[in-house]
Amino acid sequence: MSGSAGREAGATERGGLSEVALLALAAIAVPLVGWAFWALVLRLGSNDFHDYWLAGRLVLEGHSPYDVGALRELAAREHLSLQVGGGYSYPLPFALVMVPFAALPFGAALVAFNSLSLAAFGLAVAAWILWAHGRSPNLGRRRLALALGAGLYPPVYGTVVNGQANLILIPLLALGVACALEETRPLRRFGGGLTIGLAAIVKLVPGVALVPFALGRRFDAAAGLVLGAFGALVAAVAVIPWAASGSGGLASLLDADDYYTNQSINGFVSRLALPTARTAPLWDHGFDPGIVMLAATAAFGLITLALLWRARDRLRSRRGMALGLAFALVAGTIGAPKNSFWNEAFVLVAVGLLLAVETPDLRFGRLGRLDGVLLATWFGAALVWTMVWAMNLVAGGPLAPIVTLLWSSSLYGLLALWWLMARRLFAGDGHAVRLGAARGEGSDQSAGTIS
């Protein structure tokens, strides 16, 4: 009897591992093929990774990664053709993390970085789906479709081909919010906040989780987030204090930026007033985009904060905290200055939280017609922006205003998602399916826990 039970347990474990592998492969299939096409067929470079690698190499050589002159000189010496712009624009801990990659030749470093990114993303998606939606055989196809859908989200592909860091950070954010939802174990909530803080010190958007944590009185998770972010910064400065020289230039992130990939409020407002190679302003220098952008972003932030404050009692529950975190993450993506389209990959965690508490059985009809339309609008708008980018549309002639507005299409989808999250946050618990319920008959493993 014990031998039979052992064999059954082994078979169950192997089955679980095989599904993890299948879901992970489904999640990375599209971005992996896209990366191969980008690099081998189109023979295009990975500009964002250039800055990362050069910053790590400067640290190895004893220079500050924020020294634009040294960055340009090193790029020329390494025969890397790129537009460095304002140079390396990330907090110091990320430059320290890039040092091992910078010790490799550029091509090998890029392959290693993107391979690690895809592996981390695939495993994170697989683990999240099994955590949130269980292992019921009845939901196997739906889980597989969801994993494939995550990889189809255009910012994931864009992150890989541009050599961005988002896919490495998504596992930290996903693990962090999952642990922070824990209702009975404060130490696990603290650890969850800690991992979110590590993601936030590289990309600022995950840091907005601090607001729902504080309003929902999850002070252990909030403390972990603060310690993770500032602890990483202090540690990096302590290890390489000279490398922080010139980092004050990070304040330029608050400037107006009309670059076409900027899908935040900043980019939308800037393109309304400033001409670019691809867009034509609707009001050519008709106003100061910096002032209007700051005012619009502040107003949006205050509205979001007011809604979270109004929902503060709901944030005390597991469902309310999940939706509050999702709402804050979407709002942070919309309002973050100079936030590129690729950084919208973080929104997958917000959508994952929504589905975990509202459709654990992956039956999207439970959302209702309007919320289903809003969710489809979010994904569809990202596809529209990707098509505009792929066709490299240039504003000209009578259609110039339309083309200019299309270059912000992804922002409109994020606003639809923000509205959806607000609606669900204020919906009564009777409108939702609680996590762990309605998972389909025959499920032998509850979701919502991480062992």
PDB file of N, CA and C in Angstrom, residues 188-230:
ATOM      1  N   ARG A 188       5.413  36.341   5.920  1.00  0.00           N
ATOM      2  CA  ARG A 188       5.304  36.142   4.475  1.00  0.00           C
ATOM      3  C   ARG A 188       4.883  37.441   3.789  1.00  0.00           C
ATOM      4  N   ARG A 189       4.001  38.191   4.406  1.00  0.00           N
ATOM      5  CA  ARG A 189       3.621  39.487   3.830  1.00  0.00           C
ATOM      6  C   ARG A 189       4.827  40.424   3.775  1.00  0.00           C
ATOM      7  N   PHE A 190       5.637  40.406   4.819  1.00  0.00           N
ATOM      8  CA  PHE A 190       6.850  41.233   4.834  1.00  0.00           C
ATOM      9  C   PHE A 190       7.785  40.821   3.692  1.00  0.00           C
ATOM     10  N   GLY A 191       7.966  39.516   3.518  1.00  0.00           N
ATOM     11  CA  GLY A 191       8.819  39.035   2.437  1.00  0.00           C
ATOM     12  C   GLY A 191       8.274  39.418   1.074  1.00  0.00           C
ATOM     13  N   GLY A 192       6.951  39.399   0.943  1.00  0.00           N
ATOM     14  CA  GLY A 192       6.351  39.819  -0.309  1.00  0.00           C
ATOM     15  C   GLY A 192       6.645  41.283  -0.606  1.00  0.00           C
ATOM     16  N   GLY A 193       6.505  42.119   0.399  1.00  0.00           N
ATOM     17  CA  GLY A 193       6.832  43.526   0.217  1.00  0.00           C
ATOM     18  C   GLY A 193       8.295  43.726  -0.133  1.00  0.00           C
ATOM     19  N   LEU A 194       9.162  42.914   0.452  1.00  0.00           N
ATOM     20  CA  LEU A 194      10.600  43.011   0.195  1.00  0.00           C
ATOM     21  C   LEU A 194      10.908  42.765  -1.289  1.00  0.00           C
ATOM     22  N   THR A 195      10.291  41.732  -1.865  1.00  0.00           N
ATOM     23  CA  THR A 195      10.572  41.437  -3.274  1.00  0.00           C
ATOM     24  C   THR A 195       9.991  42.515  -4.190  1.00  0.00           C
ATOM     25  N   ILE A 196       8.847  43.080  -3.811  1.00  0.00           N
ATOM     26  CA  ILE A 196       8.291  44.188  -4.604  1.00  0.00           C
ATOM     27  C   ILE A 196       9.246  45.376  -4.557  1.00  0.00           C
ATOM     28  N   GLY A 197       9.833  45.621  -3.391  1.00  0.00           N
ATOM     29  CA  GLY A 197      10.789  46.712  -3.262  1.00  0.00           C
ATOM     30  C   GLY A 197      12.002  46.524  -4.152  1.00  0.00           C
ATOM     31  N   LEU A 198      12.459  45.279  -4.302  1.00  0.00           N
ATOM     32  CA  LEU A 198      13.603  45.014  -5.178  1.00  0.00           C
ATOM     33  C   LEU A 198      13.254  45.316  -6.638  1.00  0.00           C
ATOM     34  N   ALA A 199      12.012  45.051  -7.028  1.00  0.00           N
ATOM     35  CA  ALA A 199      11.585  45.399  -8.387  1.00  0.00           C
ATOM     36  C   ALA A 199      11.439  46.907  -8.538  1.00  0.00           C
ATOM     37  N   ALA A 200      10.959  47.560  -7.469  1.00  0.00           N
ATOM     38  CA  ALA A 200      10.690  48.996  -7.539  1.00  0.00           C
ATOM     39  C   ALA A 200      11.958  49.832  -7.621  1.00  0.00           C
ATOM     40  N   ILE A 201      13.072  49.315  -7.133  1.00  0.00           N
ATOM     41  CA  ILE A 201      14.307  50.105  -7.193  1.00  0.00           C
ATOM     42  C   ILE A 201      14.872  50.125  -8.609  1.00  0.00           C
ATOM     43  N   VAL A 202      14.383  49.239  -9.484  1.00  0.00           N
ATOM     44  CA  VAL A 202      14.801  49.244 -10.887  1.00  0.00           C
ATOM     45  C   VAL A 202      13.773  49.987 -11.735  1.00  0.00           C
ATOM     46  N   LYS A 203      12.523  49.593 -11.632  1.00  0.00           N
ATOM     47  CA  LYS A 203      11.415  50.265 -12.305  1.00  0.00           C
ATOM     48  C   LYS A 203      10.480  50.788 -11.228  1.00  0.00           C
ATOM     49  N   LEU A 204      10.181  52.050 -11.241  1.00  0.00           N
ATOM     50  CA  LEU A 204       9.506  52.684 -10.114  1.00  0.00           C
ATOM     51  C   LEU A 204       8.060  52.245  -9.938  1.00  0.00           C
ATOM     52  N   VAL A 205       7.382  51.810 -11.005  1.00  0.00           N
ATOM     53  CA  VAL A 205       5.946  51.535 -10.944  1.00  0.00           C
ATOM     54  C   VAL A 205       5.564  50.555  -9.832  1.00  0.00           C
ATOM     55  N   PRO A 206       6.272  49.430  -9.623  1.00  0.00           N
ATOM     56  CA  PRO A 206       5.857  48.527  -8.540  1.00  0.00           C
ATOM     57  C   PRO A 206       5.786  49.196  -7.169  1.00  0.00           C
ATOM     58  N   GLY A 207       6.497  50.307  -7.004  1.00  0.00           N
ATOM     59  CA  GLY A 207       6.477  51.004  -5.720  1.00  0.00           C
ATOM     60  C   GLY A 207       5.118  51.556  -5.339  1.00  0.00           C
ATOM     61  N   VAL A 208       4.201  51.704  -6.301  1.00  0.00           N
ATOM     62  CA  VAL A 208       2.871  52.235  -5.970  1.00  0.00           C
ATOM     63  C   VAL A 208       2.101  51.276  -5.077  1.00  0.00           C
ATOM     64  N   ALA A 209       2.542  50.018  -4.978  1.00  0.00           N
ATOM     65  CA  ALA A 209       1.881  49.063  -4.083  1.00  0.00           C
ATOM     66  C   ALA A 209       1.906  49.543  -2.640  1.00  0.00           C
ATOM     67  N   LEU A 210       2.816  50.460  -2.327  1.00  0.00           N
ATOM     68  CA  LEU A 210       2.905  50.980  -0.966  1.00  0.00           C
ATOM     69  C   LEU A 210       1.593  51.633  -0.523  1.00  0.00           C
ATOM     70  N   VAL A 211       0.881  52.271  -1.444  1.00  0.00           N
ATOM     71  CA  VAL A 211      -0.354  52.983  -1.092  1.00  0.00           C
ATOM     72  C   VAL A 211      -1.452  52.029  -0.643  1.00  0.00           C
ATOM     73  N   PRO A 212      -1.837  51.015  -1.452  1.00  0.00           N
ATOM     74  CA  PRO A 212      -2.856  50.087  -0.939  1.00  0.00           C
ATOM     75  C   PRO A 212      -2.406  49.306   0.289  1.00  0.00           C
ATOM     76  N   PHE A 213      -1.107  49.005   0.393  1.00  0.00           N
ATOM     77  CA  PHE A 213      -0.633  48.337   1.606  1.00  0.00           C
ATOM     78  C   PHE A 213      -0.910  49.195   2.834  1.00  0.00           C
ATOM     79  N   ALA A 214      -0.574  50.475   2.747  1.00  0.00           N
ATOM     80  CA  ALA A 214      -0.759  51.365   3.891  1.00  0.00           C
ATOM     81  C   ALA A 214      -2.246  51.559   4.198  1.00  0.00           C
ATOM     82  N   LEU A 215      -3.059  51.803   3.155  1.00  0.00           N
ATOM     83  CA  LEU A 215      -4.484  52.028   3.380  1.00  0.00           C
ATOM     84  C   LEU A 215      -5.186  50.763   3.870  1.00  0.00           C
ATOM     85  N   GLY A 216      -4.701  49.603   3.456  1.00  0.00           N
ATOM     86  CA  GLY A 216      -5.286  48.342   3.897  1.00  0.00           C
ATOM     87  C   GLY A 216      -4.690  47.828   5.186  1.00  0.00           C
ATOM     88  N   ARG A 217      -3.811  48.646   5.798  1.00  0.00           N
ATOM     89  CA  ARG A 217      -3.199  48.349   7.088  1.00  0.00           C
ATOM     90  C   ARG A 217      -2.337  47.078   7.057  1.00  0.00           C
ATOM     91  N   ARG A 218      -1.739  46.815   5.897  1.00  0.00           N
ATOM     92  CA  ARG A 218      -0.766  45.729   5.804  1.00  0.00           C
ATOM     93  C   ARG A 218       0.609  46.361   5.951  1.00  0.00           C
ATOM     94  N   PHE A 219       0.872  46.815   7.157  1.00  0.00           N
ATOM     95  CA  PHE A 219       2.093  47.572   7.410  1.00  0.00           C
ATOM     96  C   PHE A 219       3.334  46.707   7.299  1.00  0.00           C
ATOM     97  N   ASP A 220       3.184  45.387   7.505  1.00  0.00           N
ATOM     98  CA  ASP A 220       4.340  44.495   7.349  1.00  0.00           C
ATOM     99  C   ASP A 220       4.782  44.454   5.895  1.00  0.00           C
ATOM    100  N   ALA A 221       3.830  44.362   4.963  1.00  0.00           N
ATOM    101  CA  ALA A 221       4.174  44.370   3.541  1.00  0.00           C
ATOM    102  C   ALA A 221       4.748  45.726   3.133  1.00  0.00           C
ATOM    103  N   ALA A 222       4.168  46.797   3.673  1.00  0.00           N
ATOM    104  CA  ALA A 222       4.670  48.140   3.356  1.00  0.00           C
ATOM    105  C   ALA A 222       6.099  48.315   3.852  1.00  0.00           C
ATOM    106  N   ALA A 223       6.374  47.831   5.063  1.00  0.00           N
ATOM    107  CA  ALA A 223       7.727  47.940   5.608  1.00  0.00           C
ATOM    108  C   ALA A 223       8.712  47.137   4.774  1.00  0.00           C
ATOM    109  N   GLY A 224       8.295  45.958   4.321  1.00  0.00           N
ATOM    110  CA  GLY A 224       9.168  45.155   3.482  1.00  0.00           C
ATOM    111  C   GLY A 224       9.485  45.846   2.165  1.00  0.00           C
ATOM    112  N   LEU A 225       8.480  46.509   1.580  1.00  0.00           N
ATOM    113  CA  LEU A 225       8.688  47.214   0.315  1.00  0.00           C
ATOM    114  C   LEU A 225       9.709  48.332   0.486  1.00  0.00           C
ATOM    115  N   VAL A 226       9.546  49.126   1.525  1.00  0.00           N
ATOM    116  CA  VAL A 226      10.469  50.232   1.768  1.00  0.00           C
ATOM    117  C   VAL A 226      11.877  49.706   2.021  1.00  0.00           C
ATOM    118  N   LEU A 227      11.973  48.654   2.842  1.00  0.00           N
ATOM    119  CA  LEU A 227      13.291  48.092   3.145  1.00  0.00           C
ATOM    120  C   LEU A 227      13.939  47.496   1.899  1.00  0.00           C
ATOM    121  N   GLY A 228      13.154  46.820   1.077  1.00  0.00           N
ATOM    122  CA  GLY A 228      13.702  46.208  -0.128  1.00  0.00           C
ATOM    123  C   GLY A 228      14.264  47.244  -1.082  1.00  0.00           C
ATOM    124  N   ALA A 229      13.512  48.342  -1.285  1.00  0.00           N
ATOM    125  CA  ALA A 229      13.951  49.367  -2.235  1.00  0.00           C
ATOM    126  C   ALA A 229      15.141  50.152  -1.700  1.00  0.00           C
ATOM    127  N   PHE A 230      14.980  50.721  -0.521  1.00  0.00           N
ATOM    128  CA  PHE A 230      16.041  51.575   0.008  1.00  0.00           C
ATOM    129  C   PHE A 230      17.225  50.760   0.507  1.00  0.00           C
TER     130      PHE A 230
END
